Short mmCIF file of C-alpha atoms in Angstrom, two decimals:
data_model
loop_
_atom_site.label_atom_id
_atom_site.label_comp_id
_atom_site.label_asym_id
_atom_site.label_seq_id
_atom_site.Cartn_x
_atom_site.Cartn_y
_atom_site.Cartn_z
CA GLY A 1 -17.95 -11.01 1.86
CA ALA A 2 -14.57 -12.56 1.29
CA GLY A 3 -11.61 -10.25 1.07
CA VAL A 4 -8.37 -10.61 -0.84
CA SER A 5 -6.62 -13.86 0.03
CA GLN A 6 -2.99 -14.78 -0.47
CA SER A 7 -1.11 -18.03 -0.21
CA PRO A 8 1.09 -19.20 1.27
CA SER A 9 1.13 -16.93 4.31
CA ASN A 10 4.80 -17.76 4.88
CA LYS A 11 7.41 -19.12 2.52
CA VAL A 12 10.98 -20.04 3.36
CA THR A 13 13.23 -20.91 0.46
CA GLU A 14 16.89 -21.31 -0.34
CA LYS A 15 18.82 -18.86 -2.42
CA GLY A 16 18.60 -19.73 -6.09
CA LYS A 17 15.23 -21.48 -5.92
CA ASP A 18 12.10 -20.26 -7.71
CA VAL A 19 8.96 -19.32 -5.78
CA GLU A 20 5.33 -18.70 -6.72
CA LEU A 21 3.02 -16.52 -4.68
CA ARG A 22 -0.73 -16.59 -5.23
CA CYS A 23 -3.39 -13.91 -4.93
CA ASP A 24 -7.17 -14.34 -5.06
CA PRO A 25 -8.79 -10.92 -5.50
CA ILE A 26 -12.25 -9.88 -4.43
CA SER A 27 -14.82 -11.23 -6.86
CA GLY A 28 -15.75 -8.66 -9.49
CA HIS A 29 -12.68 -6.50 -9.01
CA THR A 30 -11.11 -5.71 -12.35
CA ALA A 31 -7.80 -4.32 -11.09
CA LEU A 32 -5.14 -6.31 -9.23
CA TYR A 33 -1.87 -4.99 -7.78
CA TRP A 34 1.30 -6.43 -6.29
CA TYR A 35 3.45 -4.53 -3.79
CA ARG A 36 6.52 -5.45 -1.76
CA GLN A 37 7.16 -4.36 1.81
CA SER A 38 10.65 -4.82 3.19
CA LEU A 39 11.19 -4.86 6.96
CA GLY A 40 10.20 -1.53 8.46
CA GLN A 41 9.74 0.05 5.06
CA GLY A 42 6.91 1.44 3.02
CA LEU A 43 5.19 -0.40 0.23
CA GLU A 44 6.93 -0.60 -3.13
CA PHE A 45 4.76 -0.96 -6.24
CA LEU A 46 5.64 -3.95 -8.44
CA ILE A 47 2.96 -4.52 -11.09
CA TYR A 48 -0.72 -4.06 -11.75
CA PHE A 49 -3.35 -5.58 -14.03
CA GLN A 50 -6.49 -3.83 -15.25
CA GLY A 51 -9.03 -5.89 -17.14
CA ASN A 52 -7.68 -7.05 -20.48
CA SER A 53 -5.16 -4.23 -20.80
CA ALA A 54 -1.44 -4.86 -20.87
CA PRO A 55 -0.13 -4.89 -17.29
CA ASP A 56 1.93 -2.02 -15.90
CA LYS A 57 5.22 -3.76 -15.06
CA SER A 58 7.14 -0.60 -14.32
CA GLY A 59 7.85 -1.52 -10.69
CA LEU A 60 9.36 -4.97 -11.20
CA PRO A 61 12.94 -4.75 -9.84
CA SER A 62 14.52 -7.23 -12.26
CA ASP A 63 13.70 -9.76 -14.95
CA ARG A 64 13.68 -12.47 -12.28
CA PHE A 65 10.24 -11.16 -11.31
CA SER A 66 7.14 -11.88 -13.37
CA ALA A 67 3.41 -12.07 -12.79
CA GLU A 68 0.38 -13.47 -14.52
CA ARG A 69 -3.32 -12.99 -14.10
CA THR A 70 -5.37 -15.83 -15.52
CA GLY A 71 -8.98 -15.41 -16.55
CA GLY A 72 -9.11 -11.93 -15.06
CA SER A 73 -9.08 -13.33 -11.56
CA VAL A 74 -6.30 -15.20 -9.74
CA SER A 75 -2.76 -13.85 -10.05
CA THR A 76 0.61 -15.51 -9.49
CA LEU A 77 3.82 -13.62 -8.79
CA THR A 78 6.91 -15.65 -9.68
CA ILE A 79 10.41 -14.92 -8.49
CA GLN A 80 13.14 -16.91 -10.21
CA ARG A 81 16.56 -17.64 -8.77
CA THR A 82 15.68 -15.97 -5.47
CA GLN A 83 18.24 -13.78 -3.70
CA GLN A 84 18.43 -12.83 -0.04
CA GLU A 85 17.41 -9.26 -0.87
CA ASP A 86 14.08 -10.64 -2.15
CA SER A 87 13.10 -11.37 1.46
CA ALA A 88 10.05 -9.23 2.20
CA VAL A 89 6.30 -9.31 2.62
CA TYR A 90 4.57 -9.45 -0.75
CA LEU A 91 1.16 -7.82 -0.68
CA CYS A 92 -1.62 -8.14 -3.20
CA ALA A 93 -4.52 -5.71 -3.55
CA SER A 94 -7.57 -5.46 -5.76
CA SER A 95 -10.01 -2.69 -6.65
CA PHE A 96 -13.28 -2.47 -8.55
CA ARG A 97 -11.60 -0.18 -11.08
CA ILE A 98 -8.31 1.68 -11.12
CA ASN A 99 -8.25 4.79 -8.95
CA ASN A 100 -10.78 3.19 -6.63
CA GLU A 101 -10.06 1.99 -3.10
CA GLN A 102 -7.52 -0.81 -3.06
CA PHE A 103 -8.26 -3.68 -0.69
CA PHE A 104 -5.17 -5.48 0.54
CA GLY A 105 -4.63 -9.10 1.39
CA PRO A 106 -2.68 -10.22 4.47
CA GLY A 107 0.51 -10.74 2.48
CA THR A 108 3.02 -13.54 1.98
CA ARG A 109 6.17 -13.32 4.06
CA LEU A 110 9.06 -14.58 1.95
CA THR A 111 12.35 -15.50 3.57
CA VAL A 112 15.30 -16.41 1.37
CA LEU A 113 18.07 -18.19 3.26
CA GLY B 1 8.28 9.57 -11.37
CA GLU B 2 6.21 10.29 -8.31
CA ASN B 3 7.91 10.50 -4.94
CA VAL B 4 6.10 10.70 -1.60
CA GLU B 5 7.76 11.88 1.59
CA GLN B 6 6.10 11.28 4.96
CA HIS B 7 6.90 12.57 8.43
CA PRO B 8 7.29 12.05 11.25
CA SER B 9 8.48 8.45 11.17
CA THR B 10 7.34 7.93 14.77
CA LEU B 11 4.76 9.79 16.81
CA SER B 12 3.79 9.27 20.42
CA VAL B 13 0.74 10.98 21.93
CA GLN B 14 -1.33 10.73 25.05
CA GLU B 15 -4.81 9.27 24.78
CA GLY B 16 -7.26 12.03 23.91
CA ASP B 17 -4.68 14.22 22.19
CA SER B 18 -4.62 14.90 18.45
CA ALA B 19 -2.13 13.41 16.00
CA VAL B 20 -1.03 14.93 12.69
CA ILE B 21 0.94 13.17 9.96
CA LYS B 22 2.15 15.06 6.91
CA CYS B 23 3.08 14.00 3.38
CA THR B 24 4.42 15.77 0.34
CA TYR B 25 4.35 14.54 -3.24
CA SER B 26 6.28 15.55 -6.33
CA ASP B 27 4.03 14.83 -9.33
CA SER B 28 1.48 17.59 -9.85
CA ALA B 29 -0.56 15.18 -12.00
CA SER B 30 -1.31 12.93 -9.01
CA ASN B 31 -5.01 13.06 -8.26
CA TYR B 32 -5.85 10.47 -5.60
CA PHE B 33 -4.45 10.41 -2.07
CA PRO B 34 -5.40 7.57 0.28
CA TRP B 35 -4.32 6.93 3.85
CA TYR B 36 -3.83 3.39 5.13
CA LYS B 37 -3.55 1.95 8.63
CA GLN B 38 -1.47 -1.18 9.09
CA GLU B 39 -1.56 -3.28 12.23
CA LEU B 40 1.12 -5.80 13.02
CA GLY B 41 0.99 -8.86 10.79
CA LYS B 42 -1.87 -7.54 8.67
CA GLY B 43 -2.28 -5.89 5.31
CA PRO B 44 -2.92 -2.15 5.11
CA GLN B 45 -6.52 -0.97 5.49
CA LEU B 46 -7.88 2.21 3.96
CA ILE B 47 -9.04 4.71 6.57
CA ILE B 48 -9.74 7.77 4.42
CA ASP B 49 -8.95 9.11 0.97
CA ILE B 50 -9.21 12.39 -0.89
CA ARG B 51 -9.24 13.35 -4.54
CA SER B 52 -7.61 16.39 -6.05
CA ASN B 53 -10.87 18.26 -6.60
CA VAL B 54 -11.48 18.43 -2.84
CA GLY B 55 -9.52 20.33 -0.19
CA GLU B 56 -10.71 18.58 2.94
CA LYS B 57 -12.59 15.47 3.95
CA LYS B 58 -13.70 14.30 7.38
CA ASP B 59 -14.95 11.01 8.76
CA GLN B 60 -15.70 11.08 12.49
CA ARG B 61 -12.34 11.50 14.28
CA ILE B 62 -10.29 11.37 11.09
CA ALA B 63 -9.76 14.18 8.60
CA VAL B 64 -7.50 14.71 5.61
CA THR B 65 -6.51 18.04 4.05
CA LEU B 66 -4.98 18.56 0.62
CA ASN B 67 -3.05 21.57 -0.64
CA LYS B 68 -2.52 21.05 -4.36
CA THR B 69 -0.49 24.20 -4.81
CA ALA B 70 2.03 23.17 -2.20
CA LYS B 71 1.68 19.47 -3.06
CA HIS B 72 1.14 18.30 0.46
CA PHE B 73 -1.59 16.52 2.35
CA SER B 74 -2.10 15.70 5.99
CA LEU B 75 -3.93 13.23 8.21
CA HIS B 76 -5.51 14.49 11.40
CA ILE B 77 -6.73 12.15 14.12
CA THR B 78 -8.58 13.75 17.03
CA GLU B 79 -9.38 12.28 20.44
CA THR B 80 -6.85 9.50 19.92
CA GLN B 81 -7.45 6.11 21.51
CA PRO B 82 -5.02 3.25 22.23
CA GLU B 83 -6.55 1.27 19.37
CA ASP B 84 -5.36 3.98 16.98
CA SER B 85 -1.82 2.71 17.62
CA ALA B 86 -0.51 1.34 14.30
CA VAL B 87 1.62 2.30 11.32
CA TYR B 88 0.00 4.83 9.00
CA PHE B 89 0.92 5.22 5.33
CA CYS B 90 0.05 7.98 2.92
CA ALA B 91 0.05 7.36 -0.81
CA ALA B 92 -0.43 9.14 -4.10
CA SER B 93 -1.73 7.85 -7.40
CA PRO B 94 -0.04 9.54 -10.36
CA ASN B 95 -1.37 10.23 -13.84
CA GLN B 96 -4.84 8.71 -13.42
CA GLY B 97 -3.11 5.37 -13.13
CA GLY B 98 -3.87 2.67 -10.66
CA LYS B 99 -0.57 2.19 -8.87
CA LEU B 100 -0.01 3.81 -5.52
CA ILE B 101 3.27 5.39 -4.48
CA PHE B 102 3.58 5.14 -0.69
CA GLY B 103 5.32 7.20 1.93
CA GLN B 104 7.66 5.49 4.37
CA GLY B 105 5.08 5.23 7.14
CA THR B 106 4.50 6.72 10.58
CA GLU B 107 4.41 4.54 13.65
CA LEU B 108 1.79 6.08 15.93
CA SER B 109 1.72 5.13 19.59
CA VAL B 110 -1.19 6.29 21.76
CA LYS B 111 -0.41 5.97 25.45
CA PRO B 112 -3.30 5.42 27.85
#
């Protein structure tokens, strides 16, 4: 079956612009996660959604970052007023429930010039 | 909060040898410990995981051990093959929650 998909695969933007990154989780998965991976680094947790519960936003690095999950499915990560240090690969994952295996998408590579 | 340390950062072995990667975690409430393999340009893929009520788990050439008292867990790959070359990440899930806290990764190179 279809895995987690993310779009765009690559995004180049200018400093100060806003960007939106999209994640389509595996159908039926109730939990959705966003992580950030800087060059040569490990994955940094950003935010996760579980069903209708309030999201855990504890990993968002600043108030320029926000995320939504509409209808319990698709999620959008928005970065406002992008900075060069936002350049990274943004990875989305989904799982059937929390504490189950997380399936990752291929990521969106964001470059802020 | 939870902190996960992973070592070594790079590991080079000859084909057929074993490889061991070790991780330590800080939060004794963490109860789920997955290992992911990431190939260049791709998202991480789960290769094995272990929960805190189990001390060891094996799947063919891959095994994971967990020592809750010492708060460390290890990945063991036997009979390594060139296709095992990738970056491996350990992770811990604290407090029954869903988020994963990752180690910094180990770049494994298996030389034919």
